[in-house]
Coordinates of N, CA and C in Angstrom, one line a residue:
M1 N 33.0 4.5 15.6 CA 33.8 5.0 14.7 C 33.1 4.9 13.2
P2 N 33.2 6.2 12.7 CA 32.4 6.4 11.3 C 32.7 5.4 10.3
W3 N 31.7 5.0 9.5 CA 32.0 4.2 8.2 C 31.3 4.4 7.4
P4 N 31.7 5.5 6.4 CA 30.9 5.9 5.4 C 30.4 4.6 4.3
H5 N 29.4 5.0 4.0 CA 28.8 3.9 2.9 C 27.4 4.5 2.5
H6 N 26.8 3.6 1.7 CA 25.4 3.7 0.9 C 24.3 3.0 1.9
E7 N 23.5 3.4 2.1 CA 22.4 2.6 2.9 C 21.0 2.8 2.1
L8 N 20.1 1.6 1.8 CA 18.9 1.8 1.4 C 17.8 2.6 2.3
S9 N 17.1 3.7 1.5 CA 16.4 4.3 2.3 C 14.9 4.3 1.8
A10 N 14.8 3.4 0.3 CA 13.5 3.3 -0.1 C 13.7 1.9 -0.9
P11 N 12.9 0.9 -1.1 CA 13.1 -0.3 -1.6 C 12.9 -0.2 -3.1
E12 N 13.2 -1.2 -4.0 CA 12.6 -1.3 -5.4 C 11.4 -1.8 -5.5
I13 N 10.5 -1.1 -6.1 CA 9.1 -1.3 -6.3 C 8.9 -1.7 -7.9
I14 N 8.2 -3.0 -8.1 CA 7.6 -3.6 -9.3 C 6.1 -3.4 -9.3
G15 N 5.5 -2.9 -10.1 CA 4.0 -3.0 -9.7 C 3.1 -2.4 -10.9
S16 N 1.8 -2.2 -10.7 CA 0.8 -1.7 -11.6 C -0.2 -0.9 -11.1
I17 N -0.9 0.0 -12.0 CA -1.9 0.8 -11.4 C -3.2 0.4 -12.2
E18 N -4.1 0.2 -11.2 CA -5.3 -0.5 -12.0 C -6.6 0.5 -11.5
N19 N -7.6 0.2 -12.2 CA -8.9 0.9 -11.8 C -10.0 -0.2 -11.9
S20 N -10.4 -0.9 -10.7 CA -11.2 -1.8 -10.9 C -10.7 -2.9 -11.8
G21 N -9.5 -3.2 -11.6 CA -9.0 -4.5 -12.4 C -8.5 -4.2 -13.6
G22 N -9.0 -3.0 -14.3 CA -8.4 -2.4 -15.6 C -7.2 -1.6 -15.5
P23 N -6.2 -1.7 -16.6 CA -4.9 -1.1 -16.2 C -5.1 0.5 -16.5
V24 N -4.5 1.3 -15.7 CA -4.5 2.7 -15.7 C -3.0 2.9 -16.4
P25 N -3.1 3.5 -17.9 CA -1.9 3.7 -18.5 C -1.1 5.1 -18.3
H26 N -0.2 5.4 -18.2 CA 0.7 6.5 -18.1 C 0.6 7.3 -16.9
A27 N 0.1 6.5 -15.6 CA 0.3 7.3 -14.5 C 1.5 7.6 -14.0
H28 N 1.7 8.8 -13.2 CA 3.0 9.3 -12.7 C 3.3 8.7 -11.3
I29 N 4.4 8.0 -11.1 CA 4.6 7.2 -9.9 C 5.6 7.9 -9.1
Q30 N 5.8 8.1 -7.9 CA 6.8 8.6 -7.1 C 7.2 7.7 -6.1
L31 N 8.4 7.7 -5.8 CA 9.0 7.1 -4.8 C 9.7 8.0 -3.9
I32 N 9.4 8.0 -2.5 CA 10.0 9.1 -1.6 C 10.6 8.5 -0.3
D33 N 11.6 9.0 0.0 CA 12.4 8.2 1.0 C 12.5 8.6 2.4
R34 N 11.7 9.8 2.5 CA 11.6 10.5 3.8 C 10.2 11.1 3.9
L35 N 9.6 10.7 4.9 CA 8.1 11.6 5.1 C 8.0 12.0 6.7
D36 N 7.1 12.7 6.7 CA 6.9 13.5 8.1 C 5.5 12.4 8.5
A37 N 5.2 12.9 9.7 CA 4.1 12.0 10.4 C 2.5 12.0 9.7
S38 N 2.5 13.1 8.7 CA 1.4 13.0 7.9 C 1.4 12.5 6.5
G39 N 2.5 12.1 6.3 CA 2.9 11.2 5.0 C 3.2 12.3 3.8
H40 N 3.9 13.2 4.2 CA 4.2 14.5 3.3 C 5.9 14.3 2.9
A41 N 6.4 14.6 2.0 CA 7.9 14.5 2.0 C 8.7 15.8 2.8
V42 N 9.6 15.5 3.3 CA 10.3 16.3 4.2 C 11.4 17.0 3.3
A43 N 11.8 18.1 4.0 CA 12.7 19.1 3.0 C 13.9 18.3 2.3
K44 N 14.6 17.3 3.1 CA 15.8 16.7 2.3 C 15.4 15.3 1.9
A45 N 14.1 15.0 1.4 CA 13.8 13.7 0.8 C 14.2 13.6 -0.6
K46 N 14.5 12.4 -0.7 CA 14.9 11.9 -2.1 C 13.8 11.5 -2.8
T47 N 13.4 11.8 -4.0 CA 12.3 11.5 -4.7 C 12.8 11.1 -6.2
L48 N 12.1 9.7 -6.5 CA 12.3 9.3 -7.9 C 10.9 9.3 -8.4
E49 N 10.8 9.4 -9.8 CA 9.7 9.6 -10.5 C 9.7 8.8 -11.9
V50 N 8.7 8.0 -12.4 CA 8.7 7.1 -13.6 C 7.2 7.3 -13.9
V51 N 7.0 7.0 -15.2 CA 5.6 6.9 -15.9 C 5.5 5.6 -16.2
A52 N 4.3 5.1 -15.6 CA 3.9 3.6 -15.9 C 3.5 3.5 -17.6
D53 N 3.7 2.4 -17.9 CA 3.6 2.0 -19.4 C 2.3 2.0 -19.8
A54 N 1.9 1.5 -21.0 CA 0.4 1.6 -21.6 C -0.4 0.7 -20.7
R55 N 0.2 -0.5 -20.2 CA -0.7 -1.5 -19.4 C -0.6 -1.1 -18.1
G56 N -0.2 -0.1 -17.7 CA 0.0 0.3 -16.4 C 0.9 -0.2 -15.2
H57 N 2.1 -0.7 -15.9 CA 3.0 -1.2 -15.2 C 4.2 -0.3 -15.1
F58 N 5.2 -0.5 -13.9 CA 6.1 0.4 -13.7 C 7.1 -0.3 -12.9
Q59 N 8.2 0.1 -12.8 CA 9.4 -0.2 -12.0 C 10.2 1.0 -11.3
I60 N 10.5 1.2 -10.3 CA 10.9 2.2 -9.7 C 11.8 2.1 -8.4
G61 N 13.0 2.7 -8.3 CA 13.7 2.5 -7.1 C 14.8 1.5 -7.2
P62 N 15.7 1.2 -6.4 CA 15.5 1.6 -4.8 C 16.3 3.0 -4.8
I63 N 16.1 3.7 -3.6 CA 16.9 4.9 -3.4 C 17.9 4.5 -2.2
R64 N 19.1 5.2 -2.3 CA 20.2 4.8 -1.3 C 20.6 6.2 -1.1
R65 N 21.0 6.3 0.2 CA 21.6 7.5 0.8 C 23.0 7.3 1.2
F66 N 24.1 8.2 1.0 CA 25.2 8.1 1.8 C 25.1 8.4 3.2
V67 N 25.7 7.6 4.0 CA 25.7 7.7 5.7 C 27.2 7.6 6.1
W68 N 27.2 8.2 7.2 CA 28.6 7.8 7.9 C 28.7 6.6 8.8
I69 N 27.5 6.5 9.5 CA 27.4 5.4 10.5 C 26.3 4.4 10.2
S70 N 26.6 3.3 10.1 CA 25.7 2.1 10.1 C 24.8 2.2 11.2
H71 N 23.4 1.9 11.0 CA 22.2 1.6 11.9 C 22.5 0.0 12.5
V72 N 22.5 0.1 13.8 CA 22.3 -1.4 14.2 C 21.1 -1.8 14.8
G73 N 20.3 -2.6 14.4 CA 19.1 -2.8 14.7 C 18.2 -2.3 13.8
D74 N 16.8 -2.2 14.3 CA 15.7 -1.4 13.6 C 15.9 0.3 13.8
R75 N 15.3 0.6 12.8 CA 15.2 2.3 12.5 C 13.8 2.9 12.0
P76 N 13.5 4.0 12.3 CA 12.3 4.5 11.6 C 12.6 4.5 10.0
V77 N 11.4 4.0 9.4 CA 11.5 3.7 7.8 C 10.5 4.3 7.2
P78 N 10.6 5.8 7.0 CA 9.6 6.5 6.5 C 9.5 6.7 5.1
W79 N 9.3 5.7 4.4 CA 9.2 6.0 2.8 C 7.7 5.8 2.2
G80 N 7.4 6.1 1.1 CA 6.1 6.2 0.5 C 6.3 6.1 -1.0
L81 N 5.2 5.6 -1.7 CA 4.7 5.2 -3.3 C 3.5 6.2 -3.3
S82 N 3.7 7.1 -4.2 CA 2.5 7.7 -4.6 C 2.2 7.9 -6.1
F83 N 1.1 8.4 -6.4 CA 0.9 8.2 -7.9 C 0.0 9.3 -8.2
S84 N 0.0 9.7 -9.4 CA -1.1 10.8 -10.1 C -1.6 10.3 -11.5
V85 N -2.9 10.7 -11.7 CA -3.3 10.2 -13.1 C -4.1 11.5 -13.7
N86 N -3.9 11.4 -14.9 CA -4.5 12.8 -15.5 C -4.4 14.0 -14.9
D87 N -3.0 14.4 -14.4 CA -2.6 15.4 -14.2 C -3.2 16.1 -12.7
E88 N -3.9 15.2 -12.0 CA -4.4 15.2 -10.6 C -3.3 15.2 -9.8
P89 N -3.4 15.7 -8.2 CA -2.5 15.6 -7.6 C -2.1 14.6 -7.0
Q90 N -0.8 14.4 -6.4 CA -0.3 12.9 -6.2 C -1.2 12.5 -5.0
R91 N -1.4 11.1 -5.1 CA -2.2 10.3 -4.3 C -1.5 9.3 -3.5
A92 N -1.6 9.0 -2.1 CA -0.8 8.0 -1.4 C -1.1 6.8 -2.1
G93 N -0.1 5.8 -2.5 CA -0.3 4.5 -2.9 C -0.1 3.5 -1.5
W94 N 1.1 3.8 -1.0 CA 1.4 3.0 0.2 C 2.5 3.8 1.0
L95 N 2.1 4.1 2.2 CA 3.0 5.1 3.1 C 3.3 4.2 4.2
S96 N 4.8 4.1 4.4 CA 5.2 3.2 5.7 C 5.1 4.2 6.8
D97 N 4.7 3.4 8.0 CA 4.2 4.1 9.2 C 5.5 4.7 9.5
P98 N 5.8 6.1 9.8 CA 7.1 6.6 10.4 C 7.2 6.5 11.8
S99 N 6.2 6.0 12.5 CA 6.2 5.8 14.0 C 6.8 4.4 14.2
E100 N 6.7 3.4 13.3 CA 7.0 2.2 13.6 C 8.8 2.0 13.1
N101 N 9.3 1.1 13.7 CA 10.6 0.8 13.5 C 10.7 -0.5 12.7
G102 N 11.7 -0.5 11.6 CA 11.6 -1.6 10.6 C 13.2 -1.5 10.0
F103 N 13.2 -1.9 8.8 CA 14.1 -1.8 7.7 C 13.6 -1.9 6.5
V104 N 14.5 -1.2 5.3 CA 14.2 -1.3 4.0 C 14.6 -2.7 3.4
L105 N 13.6 -3.3 2.8 CA 14.1 -4.5 2.2 C 15.0 -4.3 0.9
D106 N 15.8 -5.2 1.0 CA 16.8 -5.2 -0.2 C 16.3 -6.0 -1.4
E107 N 15.2 -6.8 -1.3 CA 14.7 -7.4 -2.4 C 13.5 -6.5 -3.0
P108 N 13.3 -6.8 -4.2 CA 11.9 -5.9 -4.8 C 10.7 -6.6 -4.1
I109 N 9.8 -5.5 -4.2 CA 8.4 -5.2 -3.7 C 7.6 -5.2 -4.7
I110 N 6.6 -6.2 -4.9 CA 5.5 -6.0 -5.8 C 4.2 -5.2 -5.2
A111 N 4.0 -4.1 -6.1 CA 2.8 -3.4 -5.5 C 1.5 -3.4 -6.6
I112 N 0.4 -3.7 -6.2 CA -0.7 -3.7 -7.0 C -1.6 -2.7 -6.5
C113 N -1.7 -1.4 -7.0 CA -2.6 -0.3 -6.8 C -4.0 -0.2 -7.5
D114 N -5.0 -0.1 -6.8 CA -6.2 -0.1 -7.5 C -6.8 1.4 -7.1
L115 N -7.2 2.0 -8.0 CA -7.7 3.4 -7.7 C -9.1 3.5 -7.1
K116 N -9.9 2.3 -7.1 CA -11.1 2.2 -6.5 C -11.0 1.5 -5.0
S117 N -9.9 1.2 -4.7 CA -9.8 0.7 -3.4 C -9.8 1.7 -2.3
S118 N -10.4 1.4 -1.1 CA -10.1 2.3 0.0 C -8.7 2.3 0.7
A119 N -8.0 3.2 1.0 CA -6.8 3.0 1.7 C -7.0 2.2 3.0
V120 N -6.0 1.3 3.4 CA -6.2 0.3 4.3 C -4.7 0.2 5.1
R121 N -4.6 0.0 6.4 CA -3.4 -0.3 7.0 C -3.2 -1.7 6.9
S122 N -1.8 -1.9 6.5 CA -1.4 -3.4 5.9 C 0.1 -3.6 6.1
G123 N 0.5 -4.7 6.2 CA 2.0 -4.9 6.0 C 2.6 -5.5 4.8
I124 N 3.6 -5.6 4.6 CA 4.4 -6.1 3.4 C 4.3 -7.5 3.7
G125 N 3.6 -8.3 2.7 CA 3.4 -9.7 2.6 C 4.8 -10.3 3.0
G126 N 4.7 -11.2 3.8 CA 5.9 -11.8 4.6 C 6.7 -11.2 5.3
Y127 N 6.5 -9.7 5.7 CA 7.1 -9.0 6.7 C 6.3 -8.0 7.4
Q128 N 5.3 -8.8 8.2 CA 4.1 -7.8 8.8 C 4.6 -6.7 9.6
Q129 N 6.0 -6.8 10.2 CA 6.5 -5.7 11.0 C 6.8 -4.3 10.1
L130 N 6.7 -4.8 8.8 CA 6.9 -3.5 8.0 C 5.1 -3.0 7.7
Q131 N 4.8 -2.0 8.6 CA 3.4 -1.6 8.4 C 3.3 -0.2 7.7
G132 N 2.2 -0.1 6.8 CA 1.9 1.1 6.3 C 0.2 1.2 6.0
H133 N 0.0 2.3 5.1 CA -1.4 2.5 4.9 C -1.4 2.9 3.3
G134 N -2.4 2.5 2.7 CA -2.6 3.1 1.3 C -3.3 2.1 0.5
V135 N -3.7 2.4 -0.8 CA -4.3 1.6 -1.6 C -3.7 0.6 -2.3
C136 N -2.3 0.4 -2.1 CA -1.5 -0.7 -2.7 C -1.8 -1.9 -2.0
S137 N -1.5 -3.1 -2.6 CA -1.3 -4.1 -1.8 C 0.2 -4.7 -2.2
M138 N 1.0 -4.8 -1.0 CA 2.4 -4.8 -1.0 C 3.0 -6.4 -0.6
A139 N 3.5 -7.1 -1.4 CA 4.3 -8.3 -1.2 C 5.6 -8.3 -1.8
V140 N 6.3 -9.1 -1.2 CA 7.9 -9.4 -1.6 C 7.8 -10.2 -3.0
V141 N 8.6 -10.1 -4.0 CA 8.8 -10.9 -4.9 C 9.3 -12.1 -4.5
G142 N 8.4 -13.1 -4.9 CA 8.6 -14.8 -4.6 C 8.0 -15.1 -3.6
S143 N 7.3 -14.1 -2.7 CA 6.5 -14.7 -1.3 C 5.3 -15.4 -2.0
K144 N 4.6 -16.2 -1.1 CA 3.3 -17.0 -1.6 C 2.1 -16.3 -0.9

């Protein structure tokens, strides 16, 4: 039986953009809730955008979608965080693995993104089943 409601499709993220530990002010941050296998937004993706403050800090999300039927169990979770600096093209900060099943966290995620870092595959601290890749280190607020 259909049950219309809003469902999280991308989490709230609180973070900072750095360059070798120094802040990157006024970076443009995007949160996208649907990606294809190569990490690009699909046609029906919802996107939020914010600009980091003078210390490189930002807060974005969550994204919610109207759905008719609730998912039972895990489902693909293809969301991503990207950024651009000085009018350069968007660069992946952290892209969830669209081939993995999981869920969108309903608690804020901390993202520390360093422009000089290499993109690596990682989980979100405390939730290793939520895998992705990028230059951001991700952890749940309050996790150790």
